[in-house]
PDB file of C-alpha atoms in Angstrom:
ATOM      1  CA  MET P   1      30.386   0.623  -9.365  1.00  0.00           C
ATOM      2  CA  SER P   2      26.588   1.671  -7.734  1.00  0.00           C
ATOM      3  CA  LYS P   3      24.070  -1.533  -8.121  1.00  0.00           C
ATOM      4  CA  THR P   4      20.937  -0.191 -10.646  1.00  0.00           C
ATOM      5  CA  ILE P   5      17.816  -0.484  -8.852  1.00  0.00           C
ATOM      6  CA  LEU P   6      14.074   0.059 -10.372  1.00  0.00           C
ATOM      7  CA  ILE P   7      11.386   0.746  -9.028  1.00  0.00           C
ATOM      8  CA  THR P   8       8.080   0.950 -10.087  1.00  0.00           C
ATOM      9  CA  GLY P   9       5.344   3.096  -8.891  1.00  0.00           C
ATOM     10  CA  ALA P  10       8.197   5.452  -7.418  1.00  0.00           C
ATOM     11  CA  ASN P  11       5.855   8.703  -7.812  1.00  0.00           C
ATOM     12  CA  GLY P  12       3.338   7.355  -5.935  1.00  0.00           C
ATOM     13  CA  PHE P  13       3.398   7.770  -1.918  1.00  0.00           C
ATOM     14  CA  LEU P  14       5.697   4.388  -0.440  1.00  0.00           C
ATOM     15  CA  GLY P  15       7.213   4.812  -4.116  1.00  0.00           C
ATOM     16  CA  SER P  16       8.742   7.622  -3.810  1.00  0.00           C
ATOM     17  CA  SER P  17       9.617   7.437   0.247  1.00  0.00           C
ATOM     18  CA  ILE P  18      11.530   4.359  -1.133  1.00  0.00           C
ATOM     19  CA  THR P  19      13.262   6.397  -4.318  1.00  0.00           C
ATOM     20  CA  LYS P  20      14.478   8.400  -1.239  1.00  0.00           C
ATOM     21  CA  ILE P  21      16.393   5.908   0.494  1.00  0.00           C
ATOM     22  CA  ALA P  22      17.598   4.304  -2.662  1.00  0.00           C
ATOM     23  CA  LEU P  23      19.295   8.109  -3.459  1.00  0.00           C
ATOM     24  CA  LYS P  24      21.016   8.205   0.006  1.00  0.00           C
ATOM     25  CA  LYS P  25      21.664   5.122  -0.029  1.00  0.00           C
ATOM     26  CA  LYS P  26      23.975   5.466  -3.740  1.00  0.00           C
ATOM     27  CA  TYR P  27      21.980   3.465  -5.989  1.00  0.00           C
ATOM     28  CA  LYS P  28      21.921   4.303  -9.794  1.00  0.00           C
ATOM     29  CA  VAL P  29      17.600   4.859  -9.705  1.00  0.00           C
ATOM     30  CA  LYS P  30      15.378   4.135 -12.276  1.00  0.00           C
ATOM     31  CA  VAL P  31      11.519   4.893 -11.964  1.00  0.00           C
ATOM     32  CA  LEU P  32       8.916   3.204 -14.000  1.00  0.00           C
ATOM     33  CA  VAL P  33       6.565   6.007 -14.496  1.00  0.00           C
ATOM     34  CA  ARG P  34       3.335   5.664 -16.922  1.00  0.00           C
ATOM     35  CA  LYS P  35       3.593   9.389 -19.308  1.00  0.00           C
ATOM     36  CA  LYS P  36       0.606  10.940 -17.818  1.00  0.00           C
ATOM     37  CA  SER P  37       1.618  10.257 -14.142  1.00  0.00           C
ATOM     38  CA  ASP P  38       1.597  12.984 -11.294  1.00  0.00           C
ATOM     39  CA  LEU P  39       5.810  13.563 -10.861  1.00  0.00           C
ATOM     40  CA  VAL P  40       5.168  15.677  -7.865  1.00  0.00           C
ATOM     41  CA  ASN P  41       7.548  13.260  -5.312  1.00  0.00           C
ATOM     42  CA  LEU P  42      10.293  13.131  -7.647  1.00  0.00           C
ATOM     43  CA  THR P  43      10.625  16.793  -7.828  1.00  0.00           C
ATOM     44  CA  ASN P  44      14.051  17.384  -7.995  1.00  0.00           C
ATOM     45  CA  LEU P  45      15.656  13.482  -6.944  1.00  0.00           C
ATOM     46  CA  LYS P  46      18.045  12.571  -9.308  1.00  0.00           C
ATOM     47  CA  VAL P  47      16.713   9.690 -11.332  1.00  0.00           C
ATOM     48  CA  GLU P  48      16.464   7.713 -14.554  1.00  0.00           C
ATOM     49  CA  ILE P  49      12.435   8.344 -15.419  1.00  0.00           C
ATOM     50  CA  CYS P  50      11.611   5.300 -17.334  1.00  0.00           C
ATOM     51  CA  TYR P  51       8.164   5.770 -19.550  1.00  0.00           C
ATOM     52  CA  GLY P  52       6.401   2.528 -19.505  1.00  0.00           C
ATOM     53  CA  ASP P  53       3.444   0.532 -18.743  1.00  0.00           C
ATOM     54  CA  LEU P  54       2.679  -2.777 -16.535  1.00  0.00           C
ATOM     55  CA  ARG P  55      -0.106  -3.161 -18.652  1.00  0.00           C
ATOM     56  CA  ASP P  56       2.189  -3.120 -22.232  1.00  0.00           C
ATOM     57  CA  ILE P  57       5.095  -5.639 -21.809  1.00  0.00           C
ATOM     58  CA  ASP P  58       7.071  -4.359 -24.506  1.00  0.00           C
ATOM     59  CA  SER P  59       7.623  -0.895 -22.707  1.00  0.00           C
ATOM     60  CA  LEU P  60       8.905  -3.181 -19.880  1.00  0.00           C
ATOM     61  CA  LYS P  61      12.313  -4.229 -21.981  1.00  0.00           C
ATOM     62  CA  GLY P  62      14.480  -1.310 -21.629  1.00  0.00           C
ATOM     63  CA  PRO P  63      13.582   0.132 -17.813  1.00  0.00           C
ATOM     64  CA  VAL P  64      14.455  -3.350 -17.105  1.00  0.00           C
ATOM     65  CA  ASP P  65      17.487  -3.839 -18.849  1.00  0.00           C
ATOM     66  CA  LYS P  66      20.788  -3.659 -16.505  1.00  0.00           C
ATOM     67  CA  CYS P  67      18.965  -4.127 -13.723  1.00  0.00           C
ATOM     68  CA  ASP P  68      20.662  -5.362 -10.136  1.00  0.00           C
ATOM     69  CA  VAL P  69      17.353  -4.755  -8.638  1.00  0.00           C
ATOM     70  CA  ILE P  70      13.498  -4.192  -8.740  1.00  0.00           C
ATOM     71  CA  PHE P  71      11.170  -3.060  -6.261  1.00  0.00           C
ATOM     72  CA  HIS P  72       7.996  -3.937  -7.205  1.00  0.00           C
ATOM     73  CA  VAL P  73       6.327  -1.318  -5.743  1.00  0.00           C
ATOM     74  CA  ALA P  74       3.095  -0.379  -8.251  1.00  0.00           C
ATOM     75  CA  ALA P  75      -0.057  -1.274  -7.679  1.00  0.00           C
ATOM     76  CA  ASP P  76      -3.989   0.039  -8.353  1.00  0.00           C
ATOM     77  CA  TYR P  77      -4.634   0.938  -4.511  1.00  0.00           C
ATOM     78  CA  ARG P  78      -8.585   1.701  -4.939  1.00  0.00           C
ATOM     79  CA  LEU P  79     -11.224  -0.217  -2.743  1.00  0.00           C
ATOM     80  CA  TRP P  80     -13.811   0.703  -5.110  1.00  0.00           C
ATOM     81  CA  ALA P  81     -13.482   1.240  -9.392  1.00  0.00           C
ATOM     82  CA  LYS P  82     -15.833   1.700 -11.671  1.00  0.00           C
ATOM     83  CA  ARG P  83     -13.934  -0.592 -13.840  1.00  0.00           C
ATOM     84  CA  LYS P  84     -13.150  -3.296 -11.815  1.00  0.00           C
ATOM     85  CA  THR P  85     -10.626  -5.439 -14.370  1.00  0.00           C
ATOM     86  CA  GLU P  86      -8.385  -1.921 -14.116  1.00  0.00           C
ATOM     87  CA  ILE P  87      -7.306  -2.995 -10.960  1.00  0.00           C
ATOM     88  CA  TYR P  88      -6.672  -6.793 -12.726  1.00  0.00           C
ATOM     89  CA  GLU P  89      -4.899  -5.225 -15.183  1.00  0.00           C
ATOM     90  CA  SER P  90      -2.603  -3.721 -13.029  1.00  0.00           C
ATOM     91  CA  ASN P  91      -1.667  -5.286 -10.265  1.00  0.00           C
ATOM     92  CA  VAL P  92      -2.441  -8.565 -11.703  1.00  0.00           C
ATOM     93  CA  PHE P  93      -1.575  -9.376 -15.552  1.00  0.00           C
ATOM     94  CA  GLY P  94       0.790  -5.750 -14.914  1.00  0.00           C
ATOM     95  CA  THR P  95       3.088  -7.716 -12.119  1.00  0.00           C
ATOM     96  CA  GLU P  96       3.165 -11.207 -14.380  1.00  0.00           C
ATOM     97  CA  ASN P  97       4.585  -8.673 -17.651  1.00  0.00           C
ATOM     98  CA  LEU P  98       7.267  -7.882 -15.381  1.00  0.00           C
ATOM     99  CA  LEU P  99       8.053 -10.888 -13.730  1.00  0.00           C
ATOM    100  CA  LYS P 100       8.544 -12.370 -17.725  1.00  0.00           C
ATOM    101  CA  THR P 101      10.565  -9.255 -18.405  1.00  0.00           C
ATOM    102  CA  ALA P 102      12.876  -9.434 -15.154  1.00  0.00           C
ATOM    103  CA  CYS P 103      13.535 -13.342 -16.195  1.00  0.00           C
ATOM    104  CA  SER P 104      15.475 -11.909 -18.925  1.00  0.00           C
ATOM    105  CA  ILE P 105      18.114 -10.579 -16.512  1.00  0.00           C
ATOM    106  CA  LYS P 106      21.047 -12.332 -14.695  1.00  0.00           C
ATOM    107  CA  ASN P 107      21.872 -12.309 -11.246  1.00  0.00           C
ATOM    108  CA  LEU P 108      18.465 -10.100 -10.154  1.00  0.00           C
ATOM    109  CA  LYS P 109      17.146  -9.310  -6.719  1.00  0.00           C
ATOM    110  CA  PHE P 110      13.400  -8.499  -7.117  1.00  0.00           C
ATOM    111  CA  ILE P 111      11.564  -7.261  -3.939  1.00  0.00           C
ATOM    112  CA  HIS P 112       7.886  -8.048  -4.445  1.00  0.00           C
ATOM    113  CA  THR P 113       5.803  -5.105  -2.909  1.00  0.00           C
ATOM    114  CA  SER P 114       2.320  -6.955  -1.487  1.00  0.00           C
ATOM    115  CA  SER P 115      -0.072  -6.014   1.604  1.00  0.00           C
ATOM    116  CA  VAL P 116      -1.014  -7.227   4.593  1.00  0.00           C
ATOM    117  CA  ALA P 117      -4.154  -7.718   2.687  1.00  0.00           C
ATOM    118  CA  THR P 118      -3.269 -10.494   1.458  1.00  0.00           C
ATOM    119  CA  LEU P 119      -2.497 -12.555   5.044  1.00  0.00           C
ATOM    120  CA  GLY P 120      -4.866 -14.492   7.191  1.00  0.00           C
ATOM    121  CA  LEU P 121      -7.061 -12.675   9.822  1.00  0.00           C
ATOM    122  CA  LYS P 122      -7.661 -13.973  13.279  1.00  0.00           C
ATOM    123  CA  ARG P 123     -10.986 -12.956  15.037  1.00  0.00           C
ATOM    124  CA  ASP P 124      -9.725 -12.275  18.110  1.00  0.00           C
ATOM    125  CA  GLY P 125      -5.351 -12.117  17.792  1.00  0.00           C
ATOM    126  CA  VAL P 126      -2.611 -10.768  16.138  1.00  0.00           C
ATOM    127  CA  SER P 127      -1.590 -12.028  12.191  1.00  0.00           C
ATOM    128  CA  ASN P 128       1.627 -12.701  10.837  1.00  0.00           C
ATOM    129  CA  GLU P 129       3.102 -14.255   7.888  1.00  0.00           C
ATOM    130  CA  ASN P 130       1.635 -17.761   8.679  1.00  0.00           C
ATOM    131  CA  THR P 131      -1.892 -17.352   9.827  1.00  0.00           C
ATOM    132  CA  GLN P 132      -3.916 -19.567   7.965  1.00  0.00           C
ATOM    133  CA  VAL P 133      -5.690 -17.952   4.475  1.00  0.00           C
ATOM    134  CA  SER P 134      -7.425 -18.432   1.374  1.00  0.00           C
ATOM    135  CA  PHE P 135      -8.403 -16.816  -1.999  1.00  0.00           C
ATOM    136  CA  SER P 136     -12.036 -17.255  -0.682  1.00  0.00           C
ATOM    137  CA  ASP P 137     -11.377 -14.856   2.571  1.00  0.00           C
ATOM    138  CA  MET P 138      -9.968 -12.211  -0.010  1.00  0.00           C
ATOM    139  CA  ILE P 139     -12.997  -9.114   0.387  1.00  0.00           C
ATOM    140  CA  GLY P 140     -13.166  -7.155  -2.800  1.00  0.00           C
ATOM    141  CA  ASP P 141     -10.973  -6.664  -5.862  1.00  0.00           C
ATOM    142  CA  TYR P 142      -7.935  -5.124  -4.365  1.00  0.00           C
ATOM    143  CA  LYS P 143      -7.608  -7.519  -1.744  1.00  0.00           C
ATOM    144  CA  LYS P 144      -8.422 -11.030  -4.271  1.00  0.00           C
ATOM    145  CA  SER P 145      -5.608  -9.500  -6.755  1.00  0.00           C
ATOM    146  CA  LYS P 146      -2.887  -8.593  -4.492  1.00  0.00           C
ATOM    147  CA  PHE P 147      -3.867 -12.470  -3.466  1.00  0.00           C
ATOM    148  CA  ILE P 148      -3.232 -13.652  -6.871  1.00  0.00           C
ATOM    149  CA  SER P 149      -0.011 -11.901  -7.836  1.00  0.00           C
ATOM    150  CA  GLU P 150       1.475 -12.483  -4.314  1.00  0.00           C
ATOM    151  CA  GLN P 151       1.299 -16.027  -5.466  1.00  0.00           C
ATOM    152  CA  ILE P 152       2.016 -15.712  -9.233  1.00  0.00           C
ATOM    153  CA  PHE P 153       5.477 -13.839  -7.875  1.00  0.00           C
ATOM    154  CA  LEU P 154       5.758 -16.946  -5.420  1.00  0.00           C
ATOM    155  CA  ASP P 155       5.566 -19.168  -8.252  1.00  0.00           C
ATOM    156  CA  TYR P 156       8.286 -17.647  -9.924  1.00  0.00           C
ATOM    157  CA  VAL P 157      10.626 -18.305  -7.074  1.00  0.00           C
ATOM    158  CA  ARG P 158       9.561 -21.377  -6.271  1.00  0.00           C
ATOM    159  CA  ASN P 159      10.361 -22.863  -9.780  1.00  0.00           C
ATOM    160  CA  LYS P 160      13.539 -20.549  -9.407  1.00  0.00           C
ATOM    161  CA  LYS P 161      13.173 -18.553 -12.645  1.00  0.00           C
ATOM    162  CA  LEU P 162      13.513 -14.860 -10.327  1.00  0.00           C
ATOM    163  CA  ASP P 163      15.481 -14.455  -6.899  1.00  0.00           C
ATOM    164  CA  GLY P 164      13.430 -12.327  -4.448  1.00  0.00           C
ATOM    165  CA  LEU P 165      11.190 -12.003  -1.653  1.00  0.00           C
ATOM    166  CA  VAL P 166       7.270 -10.632  -0.425  1.00  0.00           C
ATOM    167  CA  VAL P 167       7.118  -7.972   1.842  1.00  0.00           C
ATOM    168  CA  ASN P 168       3.722  -6.996   3.435  1.00  0.00           C
ATOM    169  CA  PRO P 169       3.223  -3.975   4.532  1.00  0.00           C
ATOM    170  CA  SER P 170       0.542  -3.215   6.734  1.00  0.00           C
ATOM    171  CA  THR P 171      -0.851   0.860   6.421  1.00  0.00           C
ATOM    172  CA  PRO P 172       1.834   3.315   6.079  1.00  0.00           C
ATOM    173  CA  ILE P 173       0.916   7.040   6.725  1.00  0.00           C
ATOM    174  CA  GLY P 174       3.226   9.980   6.408  1.00  0.00           C
ATOM    175  CA  PRO P 175       4.328  13.013   4.542  1.00  0.00           C
ATOM    176  CA  GLY P 176       3.867  12.260   0.117  1.00  0.00           C
ATOM    177  CA  ASP P 177       0.485  11.011   0.079  1.00  0.00           C
ATOM    178  CA  ILE P 178      -0.066  12.798  -2.129  1.00  0.00           C
ATOM    179  CA  LYS P 179      -4.019  11.021  -3.528  1.00  0.00           C
ATOM    180  CA  PRO P 180      -4.587  10.210  -0.795  1.00  0.00           C
ATOM    181  CA  THR P 181      -4.426   6.650   0.478  1.00  0.00           C
ATOM    182  CA  PRO P 182      -8.113   5.334   1.976  1.00  0.00           C
ATOM    183  CA  THR P 183      -6.332   5.807   5.390  1.00  0.00           C
ATOM    184  CA  GLY P 184      -4.550   9.285   4.130  1.00  0.00           C
ATOM    185  CA  ARG P 185      -8.103  10.596   3.978  1.00  0.00           C
ATOM    186  CA  ILE P 186      -9.372   9.513   7.307  1.00  0.00           C
ATOM    187  CA  ILE P 187      -6.759  11.579   8.986  1.00  0.00           C
ATOM    188  CA  LEU P 188      -7.898  14.496   6.030  1.00  0.00           C
ATOM    189  CA  GLN P 189     -11.907  14.147   6.796  1.00  0.00           C
ATOM    190  CA  THR P 190     -10.911  13.945  10.285  1.00  0.00           C
ATOM    191  CA  LEU P 191      -8.502  17.341  10.473  1.00  0.00           C
ATOM    192  CA  LEU P 192     -11.340  19.055   8.297  1.00  0.00           C
ATOM    193  CA  LYS P 193     -14.193  17.673  10.964  1.00  0.00           C
ATOM    194  CA  LYS P 194     -16.011  15.746   8.549  1.00  0.00           C
ATOM    195  CA  MET P 195     -15.829  12.341  10.353  1.00  0.00           C
ATOM    196  CA  PRO P 196     -18.078  12.716  12.894  1.00  0.00           C
ATOM    197  CA  ALA P 197     -18.874   8.855  13.870  1.00  0.00           C
ATOM    198  CA  TYR P 198     -16.504   5.478  13.537  1.00  0.00           C
ATOM    199  CA  VAL P 199     -17.020   2.556  13.408  1.00  0.00           C
ATOM    200  CA  ASP P 200     -15.689  -0.976  15.397  1.00  0.00           C
ATOM    201  CA  THR P 201     -12.141  -1.448  13.658  1.00  0.00           C
ATOM    202  CA  GLY P 202      -8.786  -1.445  14.078  1.00  0.00           C
ATOM    203  CA  LEU P 203      -5.473  -1.387  11.746  1.00  0.00           C
ATOM    204  CA  ASN P 204      -2.046  -1.869  12.556  1.00  0.00           C
ATOM    205  CA  ILE P 205      -0.744   1.872  11.225  1.00  0.00           C
ATOM    206  CA  VAL P 206       3.300   2.433  10.295  1.00  0.00           C
ATOM    207  CA  HIS P 207       5.110   5.157   9.260  1.00  0.00           C
ATOM    208  CA  VAL P 208       6.307   4.961   4.973  1.00  0.00           C
ATOM    209  CA  ASP P 209       9.582   5.600   6.160  1.00  0.00           C
ATOM    210  CA  ASP P 210       9.919   2.482   7.893  1.00  0.00           C
ATOM    211  CA  VAL P 211       8.091   0.789   5.773  1.00  0.00           C
ATOM    212  CA  ALA P 212      10.560   2.136   2.780  1.00  0.00           C
ATOM    213  CA  LEU P 213      13.407   1.474   4.866  1.00  0.00           C
ATOM    214  CA  GLY P 214      12.760  -2.221   5.842  1.00  0.00           C
ATOM    215  CA  HIS P 215      12.809  -3.103   2.341  1.00  0.00           C
ATOM    216  CA  PHE P 216      16.044  -2.344   2.432  1.00  0.00           C
ATOM    217  CA  LEU P 217      16.028  -4.476   5.081  1.00  0.00           C
ATOM    218  CA  ALA P 218      14.640  -7.407   3.897  1.00  0.00           C
ATOM    219  CA  LEU P 219      16.773  -7.074   0.178  1.00  0.00           C
ATOM    220  CA  ASP P 220      20.378  -7.096   2.385  1.00  0.00           C
ATOM    221  CA  LYS P 221      18.829  -9.910   4.826  1.00  0.00           C
ATOM    222  CA  GLY P 222      16.290 -11.786   3.609  1.00  0.00           C
ATOM    223  CA  LYS P 223      15.486 -15.148   2.568  1.00  0.00           C
ATOM    224  CA  VAL P 224      14.620 -15.771  -0.521  1.00  0.00           C
ATOM    225  CA  GLY P 225      11.661 -17.030  -0.772  1.00  0.00           C
ATOM    226  CA  GLU P 226       9.986 -15.177   2.306  1.00  0.00           C
ATOM    227  CA  LYS P 227       7.470 -13.219   3.305  1.00  0.00           C
ATOM    228  CA  TYR P 228       8.199 -10.059   5.916  1.00  0.00           C
ATOM    229  CA  ILE P 229       5.525  -7.917   7.091  1.00  0.00           C
ATOM    230  CA  LEU P 230       6.288  -4.623   8.010  1.00  0.00           C
ATOM    231  CA  GLY P 231       3.804  -3.008  10.075  1.00  0.00           C
ATOM    232  CA  GLY P 232       3.818  -0.985  13.286  1.00  0.00           C
ATOM    233  CA  GLU P 233       1.626  -0.999  15.883  1.00  0.00           C
ATOM    234  CA  ASN P 234      -2.180  -2.082  16.366  1.00  0.00           C
ATOM    235  CA  LEU P 235      -4.754   0.557  16.880  1.00  0.00           C
ATOM    236  CA  LEU P 236      -8.652   1.153  16.748  1.00  0.00           C
ATOM    237  CA  LEU P 237      -9.953   3.080  15.066  1.00  0.00           C
ATOM    238  CA  LYS P 238     -11.586   5.163  17.819  1.00  0.00           C
ATOM    239  CA  ASP P 239      -8.106   5.056  19.629  1.00  0.00           C
ATOM    240  CA  PHE P 240      -6.045   6.133  16.078  1.00  0.00           C
ATOM    241  CA  LEU P 241      -8.854   9.249  15.823  1.00  0.00           C
ATOM    242  CA  GLU P 242      -8.245  10.208  19.135  1.00  0.00           C
ATOM    243  CA  ILE P 243      -4.569  10.157  18.211  1.00  0.00           C
ATOM    244  CA  ILE P 244      -4.770  12.352  15.512  1.00  0.00           C
ATOM    245  CA  ALA P 245      -7.342  14.647  17.154  1.00  0.00           C
ATOM    246  CA  GLU P 246      -5.190  15.491  20.132  1.00  0.00           C
ATOM    247  CA  ILE P 247      -1.813  16.651  17.522  1.00  0.00           C
ATOM    248  CA  SER P 248      -4.465  18.167  16.338  1.00  0.00           C
ATOM    249  CA  ASN P 249      -6.246  20.367  18.778  1.00  0.00           C
ATOM    250  CA  ILE P 250      -9.695  19.229  17.788  1.00  0.00           C
ATOM    251  CA  SER P 251     -12.623  17.031  19.167  1.00  0.00           C
ATOM    252  CA  PRO P 252     -12.523  13.285  18.195  1.00  0.00           C
ATOM    253  CA  PRO P 253     -15.253  12.056  16.851  1.00  0.00           C
ATOM    254  CA  LYS P 254     -17.446  10.503  19.712  1.00  0.00           C
ATOM    255  CA  PHE P 255     -20.273   8.124  17.872  1.00  0.00           C
ATOM    256  CA  ASN P 256     -19.689   4.805  17.122  1.00  0.00           C
ATOM    257  CA  ILE P 257     -21.796   3.780  14.244  1.00  0.00           C
ATOM    258  CA  ASN P 258     -22.942  -0.451  13.976  1.00  0.00           C
ATOM    259  CA  THR P 259     -22.200  -1.144  10.058  1.00  0.00           C
ATOM    260  CA  LYS P 260     -25.271  -2.895   8.727  1.00  0.00           C
ATOM    261  CA  PRO P 261     -27.429   0.753   8.757  1.00  0.00           C
ATOM    262  CA  LEU P 262     -24.310   1.619   6.657  1.00  0.00           C
ATOM    263  CA  TYR P 263     -24.731  -0.412   3.645  1.00  0.00           C
ATOM    264  CA  PHE P 264     -27.443   1.534   2.259  1.00  0.00           C
ATOM    265  CA  PHE P 265     -25.652   4.512   2.080  1.00  0.00           C
ATOM    266  CA  ALA P 266     -22.570   2.529   0.588  1.00  0.00           C
ATOM    267  CA  TYR P 267     -24.485   1.394  -2.475  1.00  0.00           C
ATOM    268  CA  LEU P 268     -26.249   4.798  -2.774  1.00  0.00           C
ATOM    269  CA  ASN P 269     -22.644   6.528  -2.841  1.00  0.00           C
ATOM    270  CA  GLU P 270     -21.649   3.419  -5.610  1.00  0.00           C
ATOM    271  CA  PHE P 271     -24.514   4.438  -7.779  1.00  0.00           C
ATOM    272  CA  ILE P 272     -23.567   7.723  -7.692  1.00  0.00           C
ATOM    273  CA  ALA P 273     -19.953   7.151  -8.623  1.00  0.00           C
ATOM    274  CA  LYS P 274     -21.028   5.299 -11.492  1.00  0.00           C
ATOM    275  CA  LEU P 275     -23.016   8.020 -12.982  1.00  0.00           C
ATOM    276  CA  ILE P 276     -21.062  10.727 -12.463  1.00  0.00           C
ATOM    277  CA  ARG P 277     -17.457  10.718 -13.300  1.00  0.00           C
ATOM    278  CA  SER P 278     -15.417  12.639 -11.433  1.00  0.00           C
ATOM    279  CA  TYR P 279     -17.572  11.291  -8.052  1.00  0.00           C
ATOM    280  CA  ASP P 280     -15.441   8.743  -5.698  1.00  0.00           C
ATOM    281  CA  PRO P 281     -17.510   6.889  -3.092  1.00  0.00           C
ATOM    282  CA  MET P 282     -15.759   7.774  -0.130  1.00  0.00           C
ATOM    283  CA  LEU P 283     -18.257   4.864   1.473  1.00  0.00           C
ATOM    284  CA  THR P 284     -17.502   1.470  -0.109  1.00  0.00           C
ATOM    285  CA  ILE P 285     -19.514  -1.989   0.558  1.00  0.00           C
ATOM    286  CA  ASP P 286     -16.156  -3.724   0.461  1.00  0.00           C
ATOM    287  CA  GLY P 287     -14.475  -1.103   2.626  1.00  0.00           C
ATOM    288  CA  LEU P 288     -17.301  -1.517   4.890  1.00  0.00           C
ATOM    289  CA  ARG P 289     -17.142  -5.179   5.282  1.00  0.00           C
ATOM    290  CA  MET P 290     -13.373  -5.444   5.422  1.00  0.00           C
ATOM    291  CA  SER P 291     -13.960  -2.833   8.453  1.00  0.00           C
ATOM    292  CA  GLU P 292     -16.303  -5.268  10.271  1.00  0.00           C
ATOM    293  CA  LYS P 293     -12.141  -7.173  10.523  1.00  0.00           C
ATOM    294  CA  LYS P 294      -9.973  -6.110  13.331  1.00  0.00           C
ATOM    295  CA  MET P 295      -6.388  -5.891  10.766  1.00  0.00           C
ATOM    296  CA  PHE P 296      -3.904  -6.305  13.446  1.00  0.00           C
ATOM    297  CA  PHE P 297      -0.475  -7.990  12.402  1.00  0.00           C
ATOM    298  CA  SER P 298       2.634  -8.312  14.252  1.00  0.00           C
ATOM    299  CA  SER P 299       6.198  -7.277  12.395  1.00  0.00           C
ATOM    300  CA  GLU P 300       8.324  -9.701  14.881  1.00  0.00           C
ATOM    301  CA  LYS P 301       9.680 -12.024  11.968  1.00  0.00           C
ATOM    302  CA  ALA P 302      10.458  -8.958  10.387  1.00  0.00           C
ATOM    303  CA  LYS P 303      12.369  -7.454  13.705  1.00  0.00           C
ATOM    304  CA  LYS P 304      13.992 -10.719  14.835  1.00  0.00           C
ATOM    305  CA  ASN P 305      15.638 -11.275  11.160  1.00  0.00           C
ATOM    306  CA  LEU P 306      16.315  -8.499   9.374  1.00  0.00           C
ATOM    307  CA  GLY P 307      16.503  -5.947  12.068  1.00  0.00           C
ATOM    308  CA  TYR P 308      13.841  -3.888  11.221  1.00  0.00           C
ATOM    309  CA  ARG P 309      12.303  -1.240  14.199  1.00  0.00           C
ATOM    310  CA  PRO P 310       9.766   1.176  13.354  1.00  0.00           C
ATOM    311  CA  ARG P 311       8.902   4.129  14.993  1.00  0.00           C
ATOM    312  CA  ASN P 312       6.771   5.313  17.740  1.00  0.00           C
ATOM    313  CA  VAL P 313       3.172   5.305  16.115  1.00  0.00           C
ATOM    314  CA  LYS P 314       1.823   8.845  17.647  1.00  0.00           C
ATOM    315  CA  ASN P 315       5.196   9.943  15.872  1.00  0.00           C
ATOM    316  CA  ALA P 316       4.138   8.314  12.336  1.00  0.00           C
ATOM    317  CA  ILE P 317       0.221  10.502  13.157  1.00  0.00           C
ATOM    318  CA  LYS P 318       1.906  13.352  13.936  1.00  0.00           C
ATOM    319  CA  ASP P 319       3.980  13.172  10.386  1.00  0.00           C
ATOM    320  CA  SER P 320       1.332  12.885   8.778  1.00  0.00           C
ATOM    321  CA  VAL P 321      -1.065  15.240  10.199  1.00  0.00           C
ATOM    322  CA  ASN P 322       1.719  18.213   9.770  1.00  0.00           C
ATOM    323  CA  TRP P 323       1.970  16.855   6.085  1.00  0.00           C
ATOM    324  CA  MET P 324      -1.361  16.966   5.413  1.00  0.00           C
ATOM    325  CA  LYS P 325      -2.459  20.842   7.103  1.00  0.00           C
ATOM    326  CA  GLU P 326       0.322  21.890   4.631  1.00  0.00           C
ATOM    327  CA  ASN P 327      -0.794  20.437   1.734  1.00  0.00           C
ATOM    328  CA  PHE P 328      -4.421  20.207   1.721  1.00  0.00           C
ATOM    329  CA  ILE P 329      -6.578  22.781   4.461  1.00  0.00           C
ATOM    330  CA  LYS P 330      -6.144  25.924   3.514  1.00  0.00           C
ATOM    331  CA  THR P 331      -5.634  27.989   6.501  1.00  0.00           C
TER     332      THR P 331
END
């Protein structure tokens, strides 16, 4: 008899990739989505759609019932919001509602999808799951909310209320980035030749499908209460943009800009966004503050203990570029 898995945020970028792998692995798949959610990423997938909202604990009882596994992937992934409380409502209170509901299910395995955003950063080096960190290191409401929700989950596990572990994806790219994510926007803006310059920062880039598969490796081989970074390769933003340009046969951005003068434009962007409902700021204060630190990480623990094997970063970028061209750029 096939096991039943509930995936929150299954209509999203990472969630939909996880959903497709779960179906290939013959799970009975339940997906938790809001009633007004965009379900294009779930088109033609044989899943049981459960309408609910993490912020409404009563709406979670039906979806969670009779599940063997929960992948909690849903998150409000915004570096800026008109109402900051919305980020905490989903990422913190929503997670706690799901945990409270899941406690009633026996023999349940819970995989909490966190982020490398919750981890410590080394000034001149590569961070891992054990790099020292505290709440005061968190920049912006997204990072703060993910840090709090991860700690709440780990408290549940330590107190033996739940059996589960944490995965910390780095920066996924690839097909299905419908919003798109902040990194997806960088790729798209580069393709549209609207990225004239770059700042001196760095990211760990990984194919979304590798992160998705890493969830199942963690489920099968991970230890209860542990954290596993699911990343790819560390790249300077300059090198990332050059690979995008090379694949697309366009000129890369050539100018390296100091972040300090950009803060005026970030403040202005956010001010305009508060006045105009439909305007989403490309440049934000928290985004700039984050960019002043290179976010380099090691996935060695996942490679050693889970058998995690992410593909070459150029292949990941190529898949993302091709998908962006097909879905966002008119020819």
